[in-house]
Short mmCIF file of C-alpha atoms (C1' of nucleotides) in Angstrom, two decimals:
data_model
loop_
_atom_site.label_atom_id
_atom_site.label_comp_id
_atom_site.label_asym_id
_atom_site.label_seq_id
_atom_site.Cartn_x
_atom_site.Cartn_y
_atom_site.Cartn_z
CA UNK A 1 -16.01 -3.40 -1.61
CA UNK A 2 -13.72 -4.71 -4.73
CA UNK A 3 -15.16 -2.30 -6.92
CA UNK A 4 -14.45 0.93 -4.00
CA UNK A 5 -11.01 -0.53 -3.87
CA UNK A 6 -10.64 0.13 -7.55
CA UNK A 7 -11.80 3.55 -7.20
CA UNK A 8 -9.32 4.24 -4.27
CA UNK A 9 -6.29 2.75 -6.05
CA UNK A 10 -7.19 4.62 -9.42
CA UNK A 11 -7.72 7.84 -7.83
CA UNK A 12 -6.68 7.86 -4.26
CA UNK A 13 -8.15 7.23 -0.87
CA UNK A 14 -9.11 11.27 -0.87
CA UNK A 15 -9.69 11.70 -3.96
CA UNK A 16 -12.37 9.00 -3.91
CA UNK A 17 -15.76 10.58 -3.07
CA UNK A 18 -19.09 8.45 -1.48
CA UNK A 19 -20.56 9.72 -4.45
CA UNK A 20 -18.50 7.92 -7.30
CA UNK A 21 -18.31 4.56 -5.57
CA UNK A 22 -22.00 4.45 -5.55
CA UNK A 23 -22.79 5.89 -8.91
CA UNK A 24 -19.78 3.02 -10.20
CA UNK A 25 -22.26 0.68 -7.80
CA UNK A 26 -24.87 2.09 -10.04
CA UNK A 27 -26.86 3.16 -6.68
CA UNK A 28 -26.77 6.68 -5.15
CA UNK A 29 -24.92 8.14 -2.36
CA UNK A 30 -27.76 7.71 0.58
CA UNK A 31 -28.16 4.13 -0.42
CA UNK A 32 -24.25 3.21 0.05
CA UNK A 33 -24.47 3.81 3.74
CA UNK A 34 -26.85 0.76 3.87
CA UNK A 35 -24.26 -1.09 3.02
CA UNK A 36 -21.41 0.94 5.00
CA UNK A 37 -21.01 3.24 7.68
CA UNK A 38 -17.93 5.19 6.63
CA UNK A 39 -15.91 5.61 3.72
CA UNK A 40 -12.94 4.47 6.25
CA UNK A 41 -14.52 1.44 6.85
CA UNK A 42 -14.46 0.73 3.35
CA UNK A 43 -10.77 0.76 2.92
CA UNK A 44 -10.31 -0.74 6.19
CA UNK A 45 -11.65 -3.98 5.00
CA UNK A 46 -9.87 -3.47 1.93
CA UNK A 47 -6.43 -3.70 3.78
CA UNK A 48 -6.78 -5.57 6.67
CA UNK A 49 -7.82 -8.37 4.67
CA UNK A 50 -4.68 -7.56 2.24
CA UNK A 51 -2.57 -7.79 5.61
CA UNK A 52 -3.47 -11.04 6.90
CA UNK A 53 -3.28 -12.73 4.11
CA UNK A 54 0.42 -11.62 3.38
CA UNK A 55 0.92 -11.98 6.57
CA UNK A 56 -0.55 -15.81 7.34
CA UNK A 57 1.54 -16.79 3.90
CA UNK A 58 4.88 -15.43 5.14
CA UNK A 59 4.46 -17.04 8.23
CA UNK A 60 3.69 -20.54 6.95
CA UNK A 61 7.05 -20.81 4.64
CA UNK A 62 8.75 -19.68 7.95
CA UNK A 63 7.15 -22.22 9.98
CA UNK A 64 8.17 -24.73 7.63
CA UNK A 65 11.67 -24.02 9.42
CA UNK A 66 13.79 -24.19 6.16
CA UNK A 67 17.27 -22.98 5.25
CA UNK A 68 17.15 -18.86 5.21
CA UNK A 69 17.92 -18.68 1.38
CA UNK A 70 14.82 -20.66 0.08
CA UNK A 71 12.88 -19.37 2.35
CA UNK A 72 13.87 -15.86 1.51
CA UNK A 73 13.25 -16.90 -2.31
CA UNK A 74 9.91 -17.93 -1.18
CA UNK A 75 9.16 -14.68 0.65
CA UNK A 76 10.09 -13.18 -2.35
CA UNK A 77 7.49 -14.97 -4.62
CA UNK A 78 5.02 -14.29 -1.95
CA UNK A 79 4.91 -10.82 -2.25
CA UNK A 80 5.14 -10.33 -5.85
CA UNK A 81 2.51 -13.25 -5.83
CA UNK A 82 0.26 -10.42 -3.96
CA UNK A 83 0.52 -7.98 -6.94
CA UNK A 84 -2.05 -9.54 -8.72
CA UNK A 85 -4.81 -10.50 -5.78
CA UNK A 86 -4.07 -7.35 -3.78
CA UNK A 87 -3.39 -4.84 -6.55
CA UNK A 88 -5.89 -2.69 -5.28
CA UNK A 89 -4.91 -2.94 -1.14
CA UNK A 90 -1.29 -2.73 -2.29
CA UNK A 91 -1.67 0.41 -4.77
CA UNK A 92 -3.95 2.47 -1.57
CA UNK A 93 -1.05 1.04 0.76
CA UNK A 94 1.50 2.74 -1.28
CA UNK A 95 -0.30 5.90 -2.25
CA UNK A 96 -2.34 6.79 1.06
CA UNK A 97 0.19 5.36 3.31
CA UNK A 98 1.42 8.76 4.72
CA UNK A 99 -2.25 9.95 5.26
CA UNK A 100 -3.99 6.54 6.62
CA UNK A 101 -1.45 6.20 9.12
CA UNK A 102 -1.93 9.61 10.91
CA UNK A 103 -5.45 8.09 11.43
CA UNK A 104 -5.96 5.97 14.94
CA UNK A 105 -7.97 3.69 13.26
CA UNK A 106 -5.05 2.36 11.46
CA UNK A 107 -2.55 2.15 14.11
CA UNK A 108 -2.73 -1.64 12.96
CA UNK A 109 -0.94 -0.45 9.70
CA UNK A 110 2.30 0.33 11.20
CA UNK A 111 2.06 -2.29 13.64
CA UNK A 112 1.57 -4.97 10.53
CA UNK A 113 4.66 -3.12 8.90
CA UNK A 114 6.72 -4.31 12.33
CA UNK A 115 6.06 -7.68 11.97
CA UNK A 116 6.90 -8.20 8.62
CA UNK A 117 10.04 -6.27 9.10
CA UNK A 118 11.07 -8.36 11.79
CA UNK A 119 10.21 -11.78 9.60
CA UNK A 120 12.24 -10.54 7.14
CA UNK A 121 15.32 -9.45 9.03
CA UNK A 122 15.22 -12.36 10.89
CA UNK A 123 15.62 -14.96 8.06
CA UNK A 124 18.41 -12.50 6.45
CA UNK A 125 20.46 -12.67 10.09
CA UNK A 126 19.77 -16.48 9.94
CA UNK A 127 21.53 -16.43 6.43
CA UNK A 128 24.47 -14.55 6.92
CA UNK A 129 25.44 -16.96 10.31
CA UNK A 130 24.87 -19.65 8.49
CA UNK A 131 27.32 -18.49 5.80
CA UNK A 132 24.46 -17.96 3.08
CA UNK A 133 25.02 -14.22 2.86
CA UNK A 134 27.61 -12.11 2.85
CA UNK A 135 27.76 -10.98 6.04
CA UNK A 136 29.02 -7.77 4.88
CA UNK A 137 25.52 -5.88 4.29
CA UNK A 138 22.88 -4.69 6.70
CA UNK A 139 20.02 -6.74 7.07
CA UNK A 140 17.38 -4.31 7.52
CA UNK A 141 18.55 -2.05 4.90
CA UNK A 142 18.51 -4.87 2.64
CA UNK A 143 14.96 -5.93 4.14
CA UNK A 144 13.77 -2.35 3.10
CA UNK A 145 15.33 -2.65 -0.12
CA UNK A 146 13.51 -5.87 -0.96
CA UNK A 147 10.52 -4.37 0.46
CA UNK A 148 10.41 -1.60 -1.86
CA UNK A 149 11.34 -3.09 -5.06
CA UNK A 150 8.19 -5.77 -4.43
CA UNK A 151 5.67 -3.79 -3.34
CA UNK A 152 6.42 -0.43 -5.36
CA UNK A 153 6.51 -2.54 -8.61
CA UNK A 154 2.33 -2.29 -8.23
CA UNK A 155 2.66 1.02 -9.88
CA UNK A 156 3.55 -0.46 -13.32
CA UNK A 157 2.87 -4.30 -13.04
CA UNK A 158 -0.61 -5.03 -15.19
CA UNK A 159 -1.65 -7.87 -15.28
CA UNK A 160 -2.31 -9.98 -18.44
CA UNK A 161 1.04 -8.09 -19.53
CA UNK A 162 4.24 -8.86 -21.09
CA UNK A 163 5.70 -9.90 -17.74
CA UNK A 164 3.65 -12.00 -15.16
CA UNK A 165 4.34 -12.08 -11.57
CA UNK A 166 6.43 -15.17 -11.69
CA UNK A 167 8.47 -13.99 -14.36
CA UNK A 168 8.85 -10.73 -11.99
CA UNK A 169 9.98 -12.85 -9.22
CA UNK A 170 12.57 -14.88 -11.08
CA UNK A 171 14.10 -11.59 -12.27
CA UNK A 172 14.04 -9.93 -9.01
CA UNK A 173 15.21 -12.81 -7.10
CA UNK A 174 18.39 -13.57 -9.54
CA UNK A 175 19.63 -9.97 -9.54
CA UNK A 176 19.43 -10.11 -5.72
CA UNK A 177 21.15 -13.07 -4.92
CA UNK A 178 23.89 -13.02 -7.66
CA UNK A 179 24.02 -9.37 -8.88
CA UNK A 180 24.36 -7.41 -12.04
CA UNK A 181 28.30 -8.05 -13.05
CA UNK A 182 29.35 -10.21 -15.52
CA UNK A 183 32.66 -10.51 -14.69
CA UNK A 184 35.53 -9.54 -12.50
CA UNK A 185 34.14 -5.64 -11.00
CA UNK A 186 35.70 -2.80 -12.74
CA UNK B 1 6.91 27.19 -1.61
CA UNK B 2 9.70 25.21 0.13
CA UNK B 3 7.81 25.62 3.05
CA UNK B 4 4.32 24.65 1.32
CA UNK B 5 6.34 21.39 -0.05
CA UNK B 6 6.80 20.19 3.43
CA UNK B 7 3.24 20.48 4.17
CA UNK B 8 2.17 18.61 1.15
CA UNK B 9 5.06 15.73 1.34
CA UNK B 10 3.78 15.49 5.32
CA UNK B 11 0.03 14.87 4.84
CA UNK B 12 -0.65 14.39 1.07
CA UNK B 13 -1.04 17.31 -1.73
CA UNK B 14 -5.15 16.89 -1.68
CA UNK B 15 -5.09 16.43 2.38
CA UNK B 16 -2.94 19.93 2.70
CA UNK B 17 -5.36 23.13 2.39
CA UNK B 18 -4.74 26.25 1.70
CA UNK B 19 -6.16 27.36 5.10
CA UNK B 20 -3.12 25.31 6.26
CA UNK B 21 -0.01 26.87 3.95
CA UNK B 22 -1.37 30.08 5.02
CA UNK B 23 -1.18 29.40 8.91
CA UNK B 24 2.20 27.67 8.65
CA UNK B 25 3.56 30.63 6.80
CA UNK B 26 2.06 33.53 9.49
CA UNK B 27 -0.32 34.65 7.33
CA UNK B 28 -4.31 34.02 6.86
CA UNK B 29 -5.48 31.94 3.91
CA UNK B 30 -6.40 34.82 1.68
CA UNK B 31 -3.56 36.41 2.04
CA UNK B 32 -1.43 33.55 0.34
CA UNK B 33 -3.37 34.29 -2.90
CA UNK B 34 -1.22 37.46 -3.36
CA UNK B 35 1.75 34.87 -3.50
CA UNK B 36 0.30 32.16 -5.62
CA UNK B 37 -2.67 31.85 -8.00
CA UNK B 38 -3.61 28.05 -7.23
CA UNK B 39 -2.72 25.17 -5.02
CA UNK B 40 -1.58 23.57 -8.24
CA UNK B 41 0.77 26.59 -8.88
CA UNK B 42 2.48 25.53 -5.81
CA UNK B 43 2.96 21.62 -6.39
CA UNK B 44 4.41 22.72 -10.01
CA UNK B 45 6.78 24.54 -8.82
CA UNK B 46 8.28 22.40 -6.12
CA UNK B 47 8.00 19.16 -8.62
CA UNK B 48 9.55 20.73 -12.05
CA UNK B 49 12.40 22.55 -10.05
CA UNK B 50 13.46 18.61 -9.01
CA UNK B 51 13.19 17.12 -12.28
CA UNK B 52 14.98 19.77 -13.93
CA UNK B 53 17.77 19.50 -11.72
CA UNK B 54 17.89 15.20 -11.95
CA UNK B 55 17.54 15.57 -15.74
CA UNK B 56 20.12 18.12 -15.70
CA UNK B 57 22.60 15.83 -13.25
CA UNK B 58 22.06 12.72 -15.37
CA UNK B 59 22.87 14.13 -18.37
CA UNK B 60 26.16 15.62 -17.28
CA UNK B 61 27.45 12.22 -15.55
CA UNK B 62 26.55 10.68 -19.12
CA UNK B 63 27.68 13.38 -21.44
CA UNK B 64 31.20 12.28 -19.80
CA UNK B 65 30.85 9.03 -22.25
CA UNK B 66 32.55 7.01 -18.95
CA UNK B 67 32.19 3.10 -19.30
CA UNK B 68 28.50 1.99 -18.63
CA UNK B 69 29.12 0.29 -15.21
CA UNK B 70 30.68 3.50 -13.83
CA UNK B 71 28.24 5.58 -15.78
CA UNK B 72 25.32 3.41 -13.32
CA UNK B 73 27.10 3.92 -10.48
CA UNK B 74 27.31 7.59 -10.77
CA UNK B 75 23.44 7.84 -11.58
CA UNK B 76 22.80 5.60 -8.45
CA UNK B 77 25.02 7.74 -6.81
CA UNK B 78 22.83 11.16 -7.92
CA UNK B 79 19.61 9.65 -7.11
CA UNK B 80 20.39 8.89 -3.61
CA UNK B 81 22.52 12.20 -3.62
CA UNK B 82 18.66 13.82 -4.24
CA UNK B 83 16.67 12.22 -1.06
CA UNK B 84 18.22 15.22 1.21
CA UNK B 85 17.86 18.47 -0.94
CA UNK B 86 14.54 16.97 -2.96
CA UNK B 87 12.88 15.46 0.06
CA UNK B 88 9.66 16.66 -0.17
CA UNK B 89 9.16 16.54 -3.69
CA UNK B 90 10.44 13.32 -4.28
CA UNK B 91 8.03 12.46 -1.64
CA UNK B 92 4.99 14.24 -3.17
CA UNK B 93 5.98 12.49 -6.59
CA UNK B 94 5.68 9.06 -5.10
CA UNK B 95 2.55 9.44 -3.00
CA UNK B 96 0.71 11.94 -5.35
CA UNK B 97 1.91 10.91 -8.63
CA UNK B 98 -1.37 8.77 -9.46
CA UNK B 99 -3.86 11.67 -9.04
CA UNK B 100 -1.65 14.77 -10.08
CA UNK B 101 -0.47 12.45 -13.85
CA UNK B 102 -4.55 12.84 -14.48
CA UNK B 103 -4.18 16.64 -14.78
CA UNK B 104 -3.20 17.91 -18.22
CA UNK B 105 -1.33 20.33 -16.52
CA UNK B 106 1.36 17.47 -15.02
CA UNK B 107 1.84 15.80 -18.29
CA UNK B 108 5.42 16.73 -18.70
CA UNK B 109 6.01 13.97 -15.04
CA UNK B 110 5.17 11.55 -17.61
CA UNK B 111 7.25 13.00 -19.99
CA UNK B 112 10.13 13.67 -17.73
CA UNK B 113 9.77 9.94 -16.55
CA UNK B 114 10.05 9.01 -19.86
CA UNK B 115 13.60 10.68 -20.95
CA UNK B 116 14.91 9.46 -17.59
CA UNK B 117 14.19 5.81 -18.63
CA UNK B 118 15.47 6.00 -21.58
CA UNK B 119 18.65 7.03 -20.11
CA UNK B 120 19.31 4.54 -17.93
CA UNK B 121 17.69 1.75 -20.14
CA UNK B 122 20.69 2.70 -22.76
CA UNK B 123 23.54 2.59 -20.66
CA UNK B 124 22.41 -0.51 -19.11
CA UNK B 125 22.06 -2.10 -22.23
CA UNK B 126 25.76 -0.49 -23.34
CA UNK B 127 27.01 -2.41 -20.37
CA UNK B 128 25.42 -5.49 -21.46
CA UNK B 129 27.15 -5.29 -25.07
CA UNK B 130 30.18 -4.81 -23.94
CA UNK B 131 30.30 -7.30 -21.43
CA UNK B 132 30.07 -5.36 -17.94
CA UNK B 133 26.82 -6.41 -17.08
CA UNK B 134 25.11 -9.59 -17.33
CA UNK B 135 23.16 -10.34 -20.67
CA UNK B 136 20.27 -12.57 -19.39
CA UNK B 137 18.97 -9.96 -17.76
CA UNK B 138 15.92 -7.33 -18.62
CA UNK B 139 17.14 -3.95 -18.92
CA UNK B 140 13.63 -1.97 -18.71
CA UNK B 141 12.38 -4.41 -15.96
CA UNK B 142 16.27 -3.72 -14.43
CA UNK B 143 16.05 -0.02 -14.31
CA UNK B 144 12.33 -0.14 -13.11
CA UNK B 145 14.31 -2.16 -10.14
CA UNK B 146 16.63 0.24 -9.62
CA UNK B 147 14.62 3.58 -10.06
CA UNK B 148 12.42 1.93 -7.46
CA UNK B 149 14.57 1.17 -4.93
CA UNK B 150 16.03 4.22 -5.06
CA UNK B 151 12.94 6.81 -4.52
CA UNK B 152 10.95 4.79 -2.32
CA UNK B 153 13.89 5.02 0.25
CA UNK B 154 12.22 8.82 0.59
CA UNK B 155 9.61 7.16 3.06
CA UNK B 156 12.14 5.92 5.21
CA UNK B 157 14.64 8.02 4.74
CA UNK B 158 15.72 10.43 7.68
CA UNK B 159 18.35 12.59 7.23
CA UNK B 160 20.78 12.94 9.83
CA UNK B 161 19.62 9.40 10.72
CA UNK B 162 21.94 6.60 10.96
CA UNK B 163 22.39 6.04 7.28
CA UNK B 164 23.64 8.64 5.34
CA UNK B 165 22.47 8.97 1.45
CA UNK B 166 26.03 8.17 0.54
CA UNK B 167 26.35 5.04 2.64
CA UNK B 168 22.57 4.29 1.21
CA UNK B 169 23.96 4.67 -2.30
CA UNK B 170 26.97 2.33 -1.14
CA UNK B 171 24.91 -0.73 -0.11
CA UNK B 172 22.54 -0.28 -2.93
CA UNK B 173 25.44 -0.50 -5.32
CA UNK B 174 27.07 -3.48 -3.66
CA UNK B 175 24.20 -5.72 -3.67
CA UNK B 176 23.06 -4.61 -6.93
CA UNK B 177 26.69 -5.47 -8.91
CA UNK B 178 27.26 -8.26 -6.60
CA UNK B 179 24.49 -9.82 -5.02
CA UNK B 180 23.56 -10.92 -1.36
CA UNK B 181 24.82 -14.52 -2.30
CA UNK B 182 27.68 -15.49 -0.29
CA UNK B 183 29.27 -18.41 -2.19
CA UNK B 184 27.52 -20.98 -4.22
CA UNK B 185 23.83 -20.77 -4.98
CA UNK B 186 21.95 -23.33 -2.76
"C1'" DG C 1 1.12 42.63 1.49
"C1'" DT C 2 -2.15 41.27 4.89
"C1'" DC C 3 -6.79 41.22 6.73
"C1'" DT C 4 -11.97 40.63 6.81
"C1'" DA C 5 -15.75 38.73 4.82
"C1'" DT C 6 -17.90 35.85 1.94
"C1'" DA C 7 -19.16 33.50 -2.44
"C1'" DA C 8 -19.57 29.07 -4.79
"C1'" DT C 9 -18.95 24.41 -4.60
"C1'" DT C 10 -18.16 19.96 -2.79
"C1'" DT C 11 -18.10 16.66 0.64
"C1'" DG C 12 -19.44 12.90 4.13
"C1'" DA C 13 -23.29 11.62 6.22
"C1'" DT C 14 -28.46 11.35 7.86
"C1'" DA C 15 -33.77 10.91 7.87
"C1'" DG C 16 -37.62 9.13 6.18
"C1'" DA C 17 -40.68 7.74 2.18
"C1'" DC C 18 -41.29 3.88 -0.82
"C1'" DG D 1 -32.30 -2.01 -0.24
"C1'" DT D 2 -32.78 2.12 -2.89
"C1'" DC D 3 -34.36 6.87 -3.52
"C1'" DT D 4 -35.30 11.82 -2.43
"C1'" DA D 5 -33.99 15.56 -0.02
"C1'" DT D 6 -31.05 17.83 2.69
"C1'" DC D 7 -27.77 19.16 6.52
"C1'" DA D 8 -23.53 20.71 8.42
"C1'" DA D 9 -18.99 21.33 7.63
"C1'" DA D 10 -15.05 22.23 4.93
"C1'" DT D 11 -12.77 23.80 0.88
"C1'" DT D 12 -10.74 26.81 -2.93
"C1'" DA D 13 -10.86 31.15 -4.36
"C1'" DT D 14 -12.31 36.19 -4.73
"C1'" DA D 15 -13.33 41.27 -3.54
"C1'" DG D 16 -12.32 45.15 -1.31
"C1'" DA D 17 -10.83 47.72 3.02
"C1'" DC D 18 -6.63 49.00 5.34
#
DNA sequence: GTCTATAATTTGATAGAC
DNA sequence: GTCTATCAAATTATAGAC
């Protein structure tokens, strides 16, 4: 299953045929469907087990009820922690996105993507009554924006490179909290 | 071909078929040959007619030699300003971009994407040298950041939705010069 | 400039021998 | 658990009539 999730983040859920991921298995086609019954089913595991475990992580630094900054921080490190376990789920997740979803079987997709948006919003709307944000931007266009920088940043994150997803974090995290200016805007 | 770019941005350039152009356009699938050679010819098209017009845009703002900080803003300003009139092939960019960049015939994407970073990579390090922008902060790993944010927003992004690109560009701006901090870091 | 008809290939999936 | 053999369907693209 790791190695079709390769194939499907290299090349693309479609793109993939039965035929590669069992030559790459270094069996033939007919003998992969011992093994699975679809090609959907392949990638289903591949992303449902992506989603809980995002999922189960945000919602144990939530539960540990702190102040919405840190915990946002921690969110934060979360998800770029994910890049390197779930490069794979997160790469198909970006690229097949539009297709998987028009598919019933992954109605749970979308329904993942509301939870997490409403984890996220709700620790930003904690921060800004609390006075820990400025209460100036909109939370779920700032949730989106976080989003996408994290998740997007699959596309050119390798591991074993010059930057490692804790370096990534820090970065992200500093420019998001205290901006780009140096000084006084101009 | 504008109409063929919806069709591909909607469900994926390998999920479209010709069959389907053809039909959407009033016209049977081997009729559409008269119009275009290949499937490919199509995508081309749509995607080189967008980067030309970017390249073209970001060149201008910065052939203006503004200040660096203003100089970003404008560029932020551009990309969000192409979400509406480059929907679709912004769209097809981020969802197909890892299977069409392994056709020889798409190697100027890579090259495009290339000329574009450098771009913004300069003026953000411009900024940092003469004091606009902070100095302890990555300027490739910045504009990867930025560029991110900006064309992922196509998947969300509804025009005539509550958020218009200009207010998008707005926010994006904001947080990114100044932060989401409120007062002192916690 | 569109249609009909079809070629050539590829694909996901199955059946049964070993 | 893998292989051989193959099916049924779908796909891009072409040829020639109208």
């Amino acid at each position: 299953m790791k190695l079709a999730a390769e194939i499907f983040a290299r090349k693309g859920f479609q793109a993939t045929t039965v035929r590669e991921i069992a030559t790459e298995a270094g069996i033939l086609s007919g003998s992969l469907y011992h093994h699975f019954d679809s090609k959907e089913t392949i990638v289903d595991e591949v992303l449902s087990t992506f989603l809980d475990d995002l999922i189960s992580r945000y919602r144990a630094v939530i539960e540990k009820g702190g102040k919405p900054r840190p915990t946002l921080t921690e969110m934060v490190r979360i998800g770029f922690g994910s890049l390197e376990p779930h490069r794979a789920a997160i790469t198909v997740m970006q690229n097949d996105w539009s297709y998987l979803r028009q598919i019933e079987r992954f109605d749970y997709l979308v329904k993942a993507e509301h939870v997490v948006e409403r984890m996220w919003v709700d620790q930003i709307k904690r921060g800004q009554a609390e006075g820990q944000l400025r209460a100036d931007i909109d939370p779920k266009l700032t949730y989106r924006m976080i989003r996408d920088a994290i998740w997007v940043a699959v596309r050119w994150f390798r591991p074993g490179g010059r930057l490692g997803t804790a370096h990534l974090a820090d970065h992200y995290i500093s420019v998001l909290f205290d901006g780009l200016a140096a000084g006084e805007p101009v």
